[in-house]
Amino acid sequence: MPKTAYIYVPAPSRKNLEIGLDRGLWGWKSATLDRATGRPDVQRLEVGDYLVLAHIGPQARVPAGGWASATLKRVIVTQITQPYFQDATQVWPDDTYPERIGIDLLADEANVTGQTLGDQAAEALRLSANKQGSALVYPGTAALAQFVTELPTTDEGEGEGEQQPQLPNEPEAVTHAGADSALVEVLVRREQSKLRKKMLNGADTFICALCGRHLPVRLIRAAHIKRRSQTSREERLQLSNIMPACLLGCDELFEHGYIHVTDTGHVAVSGKAGEHPALKEAADQLAGNPVGGYSEHRAPYFAWHRNNIVQ
């Protein structure tokens, strides 16, 4: 059974929080983990366990249960990618925080109440606040349930009419809300759903960036250009790393590197398409097409795709 660790991050540590999320790291001062069972608890965390970070809450010096009806300004769900290790490399500007774990961001939600998190999680975060950010570790993932809601299976609510919004050329970040692979899949799908809705901007038809066909949005995917597993937190939320690719073949041909986008913004056929005549035929039909929404902001992501997926 996976475990969940809870850590409170006070307001003055906002910069450290952002650096940690960007770098995929969390760290503690040794003195913090010297308290009670702090270090053994952190050392129990394994790859695949979860770490919940809460940022800016009420006064911590209240009796047990005092956060049950409180509101936390921000709650972030991450998954452990590297278990406990020590490293003195400078990451944060104010201190070393040498006792570390590796994390991957899964969900980031604002204004989460204690009722939503549940009594155990709310109390764990209150205790962490009183222990200068030490981790409280519990078995299971019950407190993550509020981040896991059913996603729509259709595009209901994404707009009516035939208006075709322009795909933004400027980089724009998208905020998103929110034990096992199923939980991760749902959280990632929530992120994808937010990006997709932002990209479609209320349309019910959209143009595939690769083939240029105007299609119902149910046949359009918000495809990452640089693979999500290889992106930083910032890259993951940039619309410049997303393109509309249709399910009539373009999305899969690009995903597997049978086609790529040149540095002039045109579709080109990759050598690996020659592995099968049908693939080559499908890819050849797209060759030379100008890519919708190609811009200087998307160019580095397309270059990553050429250098890492095609070759």
Coordinates of C-alpha atoms in Angstrom, one line a residue:
M1 CA 0.0 0.0 0.0
P2 CA 1.4 3.4 -0.9
K3 CA 2.0 6.0 1.9
T4 CA 1.2 9.7 2.0
A5 CA 3.4 12.3 3.7
Y6 CA 2.1 15.7 4.7
I7 CA 4.2 18.8 5.0
Y8 CA 3.3 22.4 5.8
V9 CA 5.1 25.2 4.0
P10 CA 4.8 28.6 5.6
A11 CA 4.3 31.9 3.7
P12 CA 8.0 33.0 4.0
S13 CA 9.1 29.8 2.2
R14 CA 7.1 30.5 -1.0
K15 CA 10.3 31.0 -3.1
N16 CA 11.8 27.7 -1.8
L17 CA 8.5 26.0 -2.6
E18 CA 8.6 27.1 -6.2
I19 CA 12.3 26.2 -6.6
G20 CA 11.6 22.7 -5.1
L21 CA 8.7 22.1 -7.5
D22 CA 10.7 23.3 -10.5
R23 CA 13.7 21.2 -9.6
G24 CA 11.6 18.1 -8.6
L25 CA 13.2 18.2 -5.1
W26 CA 12.2 18.6 -1.5
G27 CA 14.6 19.1 1.3
W28 CA 14.9 19.5 5.1
K29 CA 17.4 21.0 7.5
S30 CA 19.0 18.2 9.5
A31 CA 17.7 19.9 12.7
T32 CA 14.1 19.6 11.5
L33 CA 14.4 15.8 11.0
D34 CA 16.2 15.4 14.3
R35 CA 12.9 16.0 16.0
A36 CA 10.8 12.9 17.1
T37 CA 10.5 10.4 14.3
G38 CA 11.1 12.9 11.5
R39 CA 14.0 11.2 9.8
P40 CA 12.8 7.6 10.1
D41 CA 9.5 8.7 8.7
V42 CA 11.0 10.4 5.7
Q43 CA 13.4 7.4 5.2
R44 CA 10.3 5.1 5.0
L45 CA 9.0 6.9 1.9
E46 CA 9.5 4.9 -1.3
V47 CA 9.3 5.6 -5.0
G48 CA 5.5 5.8 -5.8
D49 CA 4.5 7.2 -2.4
Y50 CA 2.9 10.6 -2.2
L51 CA 3.9 13.9 -0.7
V52 CA 1.3 16.6 0.0
L53 CA 2.6 20.1 0.5
A54 CA 0.2 22.7 2.0
H55 CA 1.1 26.4 1.7
I56 CA -0.3 29.2 3.8
G57 CA -2.9 28.2 6.4
P58 CA -4.2 29.4 9.7
Q59 CA -2.5 29.8 13.0
A60 CA -0.8 26.5 13.9
R61 CA -0.9 27.0 17.7
V62 CA -4.4 25.7 18.1
P63 CA -5.7 22.5 19.8
A64 CA -5.8 19.2 18.0
G65 CA -8.4 19.2 15.3
G66 CA -8.2 23.0 15.0
W67 CA -7.6 22.9 11.3
A68 CA -10.7 20.7 10.6
S69 CA -12.6 23.7 9.3
A70 CA -9.7 25.8 8.1
T71 CA -8.8 26.8 4.5
L72 CA -5.3 26.2 3.1
K73 CA -4.4 28.7 0.3
R74 CA -2.7 26.0 -1.7
V75 CA -2.4 22.2 -1.6
I76 CA 0.0 20.4 -3.9
V77 CA 0.1 16.7 -4.5
T78 CA 3.4 15.2 -5.6
Q79 CA 4.7 11.6 -6.1
I80 CA 8.1 10.4 -4.8
T81 CA 10.5 9.7 -7.7
Q82 CA 13.7 9.3 -5.6
P83 CA 13.7 8.1 -2.0
Y84 CA 15.6 9.8 0.9
F85 CA 19.2 10.8 0.1
Q86 CA 21.7 13.4 1.3
D87 CA 23.2 16.0 -1.0
A88 CA 24.9 19.3 -0.1
T89 CA 24.6 20.8 -3.6
Q90 CA 23.1 24.3 -3.3
V91 CA 19.6 24.4 -4.6
W92 CA 17.7 26.9 -2.4
P93 CA 19.2 30.3 -1.8
D94 CA 18.8 30.6 2.0
D95 CA 20.1 27.2 3.2
T96 CA 21.3 23.8 2.0
Y97 CA 18.5 21.5 3.2
P98 CA 20.8 18.5 2.7
E99 CA 18.3 15.7 3.5
R100 CA 16.2 15.3 0.4
I101 CA 13.7 13.4 -1.7
G102 CA 12.8 13.6 -5.4
I103 CA 9.3 14.5 -6.3
D104 CA 7.0 14.9 -9.4
L105 CA 4.1 17.4 -9.4
L106 CA 0.7 15.8 -10.0
A107 CA -1.8 18.4 -8.9
D108 CA -1.9 21.9 -7.6
E109 CA -5.2 23.3 -6.1
A110 CA -6.1 26.6 -4.4
N111 CA -8.2 27.2 -1.3
V112 CA -8.6 23.7 -0.1
T113 CA -10.7 23.3 3.1
G114 CA -10.0 21.0 6.0
Q115 CA -13.4 19.3 5.5
T116 CA -12.3 18.5 1.9
L117 CA -9.0 17.0 3.0
G118 CA -10.4 15.1 5.9
D119 CA -9.6 15.1 9.6
Q120 CA -6.4 13.1 9.4
A121 CA -4.8 15.1 6.6
A122 CA -5.8 18.4 8.2
E123 CA -4.4 17.4 11.5
A124 CA -1.2 16.1 9.9
L125 CA -0.6 19.4 8.2
R126 CA -1.2 21.3 11.5
L127 CA 1.3 19.1 13.3
S128 CA 3.8 19.6 10.5
A129 CA 3.4 23.4 10.9
N130 CA 4.2 23.0 14.6
K131 CA 7.3 20.9 13.7
Q132 CA 8.9 23.4 11.3
G133 CA 7.9 21.4 8.2
S134 CA 8.7 17.9 9.3
A135 CA 6.8 15.2 7.5
L136 CA 3.9 13.2 8.9
V137 CA 3.5 9.9 7.1
Y138 CA 0.4 7.7 7.0
P139 CA -0.5 4.6 5.1
G140 CA -2.9 4.9 2.2
T141 CA -4.1 7.8 0.0
A142 CA -7.5 8.6 1.5
A143 CA -6.8 12.3 1.7
L144 CA -6.0 12.5 -2.0
A145 CA -9.6 11.5 -2.9
Q146 CA -10.7 15.1 -3.2
F147 CA -8.3 15.5 -6.2
V148 CA -9.8 12.6 -8.0
T149 CA -13.1 13.5 -9.6
E150 CA -14.7 12.0 -12.7
L151 CA -13.7 13.8 -15.9
P152 CA -16.2 14.3 -18.7
T153 CA -16.1 11.6 -21.3
T154 CA -17.5 14.0 -24.0
D155 CA -16.8 17.6 -24.8
E156 CA -20.0 18.8 -23.2
G157 CA -19.7 22.3 -22.0
E158 CA -16.8 23.2 -24.2
G159 CA -18.9 25.6 -26.4
E160 CA -21.3 25.7 -29.3
G161 CA -21.1 27.0 -32.8
E162 CA -18.5 26.9 -35.6
Q163 CA -16.2 29.7 -34.3
Q164 CA -12.5 28.7 -34.8
P165 CA -10.4 30.4 -32.1
Q166 CA -6.8 31.2 -33.0
L167 CA -4.2 28.9 -31.3
P168 CA -2.1 31.3 -29.2
N169 CA 1.4 32.0 -30.4
E170 CA 2.5 33.5 -27.1
P171 CA 3.5 31.2 -24.2
E172 CA 0.8 31.1 -21.6
A173 CA 0.8 29.0 -18.4
V174 CA -2.3 27.2 -17.2
T175 CA -3.1 26.5 -13.6
H176 CA -4.9 23.3 -12.8
A177 CA -6.6 21.6 -9.9
G178 CA -6.6 18.7 -8.9
A179 CA -2.1 4.4 -5.1
D180 CA -1.1 3.6 -7.5
S181 CA -1.0 4.1 -11.2
A182 CA -4.7 4.7 -11.3
L183 CA -4.5 7.7 -9.1
V184 CA -1.6 9.2 -11.1
E185 CA -3.5 8.6 -14.3
V186 CA -6.5 10.5 -13.0
L187 CA -4.5 13.4 -11.8
V188 CA -2.6 13.6 -15.1
R189 CA -5.9 13.5 -17.0
R190 CA -7.2 16.4 -15.0
E191 CA -4.2 18.4 -16.0
Q192 CA -4.7 17.4 -19.6
S193 CA -8.4 18.3 -19.4
K194 CA -7.5 21.8 -18.2
L195 CA -5.0 22.3 -21.0
R196 CA -7.4 21.0 -23.6
K197 CA -10.2 23.3 -22.5
K198 CA -7.8 26.3 -22.6
M199 CA -6.7 25.4 -26.1
L200 CA -10.2 24.9 -27.5
N201 CA -11.5 28.0 -25.9
G202 CA -15.1 27.1 -26.2
A203 CA -15.1 25.9 -29.8
D204 CA -16.9 22.7 -30.8
T205 CA -14.8 22.3 -34.0
F206 CA -11.0 22.8 -34.4
I207 CA -8.3 22.5 -36.9
C208 CA -5.6 19.8 -36.6
A209 CA -2.2 21.5 -36.7
L210 CA -0.7 18.7 -38.8
C211 CA -3.2 17.8 -41.5
G212 CA -5.3 21.1 -41.5
R213 CA -8.6 19.3 -41.4
H214 CA -11.5 21.1 -39.5
L215 CA -13.0 18.5 -37.2
P216 CA -15.3 18.1 -34.3
V217 CA -13.4 18.6 -31.0
R218 CA -14.1 15.1 -29.9
L219 CA -11.6 14.1 -32.6
I220 CA -8.9 16.6 -31.5
R221 CA -6.3 15.8 -28.8
A222 CA -4.3 18.4 -26.9
A223 CA -1.0 16.7 -27.7
H224 CA 2.2 17.5 -25.8
I225 CA 5.0 18.3 -28.3
K226 CA 7.7 17.5 -25.8
R227 CA 6.7 14.4 -23.9
R228 CA 5.1 15.1 -20.5
S229 CA 7.4 12.7 -18.8
Q230 CA 10.4 14.8 -20.0
T231 CA 9.0 18.2 -19.2
S232 CA 9.7 20.5 -16.3
R233 CA 6.8 21.8 -14.2
E234 CA 6.8 25.1 -16.2
E235 CA 6.9 23.4 -19.6
R236 CA 4.1 21.0 -18.6
L237 CA 1.7 23.9 -18.2
Q238 CA 2.7 26.0 -21.3
L239 CA 0.3 26.1 -24.2
S240 CA 3.3 26.5 -26.4
N241 CA 4.1 22.9 -25.7
I242 CA 0.6 21.8 -26.8
M243 CA -0.8 21.4 -30.3
P244 CA -4.1 20.2 -31.6
A245 CA -3.6 16.8 -33.3
C246 CA -6.4 14.8 -34.7
L247 CA -7.3 11.2 -33.9
L248 CA -7.5 10.3 -37.6
G249 CA -3.8 9.4 -37.5
C250 CA -1.9 12.7 -37.0
D251 CA -1.6 12.3 -33.2
E252 CA -0.1 8.8 -33.4
L253 CA 2.1 9.5 -36.3
F254 CA 3.7 12.4 -34.5
E255 CA 3.7 10.7 -31.1
H256 CA 5.8 7.8 -32.4
G257 CA 8.1 9.9 -34.5
Y258 CA 6.9 8.8 -38.0
I259 CA 6.5 12.5 -38.8
H260 CA 8.2 15.6 -37.3
V261 CA 8.1 19.3 -37.7
T262 CA 11.1 21.1 -39.4
D263 CA 12.7 24.3 -38.2
T264 CA 10.7 26.1 -40.9
G265 CA 7.4 24.9 -39.4
H266 CA 6.5 22.2 -42.0
V267 CA 5.6 18.5 -41.6
A268 CA 8.3 16.1 -42.7
V269 CA 8.4 12.3 -43.0
S270 CA 10.9 10.5 -40.7
G271 CA 13.0 7.6 -41.9
K272 CA 11.3 5.3 -39.4
A273 CA 8.0 5.6 -41.4
G274 CA 9.6 3.4 -44.0
E275 CA 9.3 0.4 -41.6
H276 CA 5.9 -0.3 -43.0
P277 CA 4.3 0.7 -46.4
A278 CA 1.0 1.8 -44.8
L279 CA 2.8 4.1 -42.3
K280 CA 4.9 5.6 -45.1
E281 CA 1.7 6.2 -47.2
A282 CA -0.1 7.9 -44.3
A283 CA 2.9 10.0 -43.4
D284 CA 3.6 11.0 -47.1
Q285 CA 0.1 12.6 -47.3
L286 CA 1.1 15.1 -44.6
A287 CA 4.6 15.9 -46.0
G288 CA 5.1 19.6 -46.6
N289 CA 2.0 20.8 -44.7
P290 CA 2.5 24.1 -42.8
V291 CA 2.0 23.5 -39.1
G292 CA -0.8 25.5 -37.6
G293 CA 0.3 27.7 -34.7
Y294 CA 4.0 27.2 -35.4
S295 CA 6.0 30.0 -33.7
E296 CA 9.3 30.8 -32.1
H297 CA 7.8 29.7 -28.8
R298 CA 6.9 26.2 -30.1
A299 CA 10.1 25.8 -32.1
P300 CA 12.2 24.5 -29.1
Y301 CA 9.6 21.8 -28.3
F302 CA 9.5 20.6 -31.9
A303 CA 13.3 20.5 -31.9
W304 CA 13.2 18.4 -28.8
H305 CA 10.8 16.0 -30.6
R306 CA 13.1 15.8 -33.7
N307 CA 16.2 15.1 -31.6
N308 CA 14.7 12.7 -29.1
I309 CA 11.8 10.8 -30.7
V310 CA 12.6 10.8 -34.4
Q311 CA 16.3 9.9 -34.0

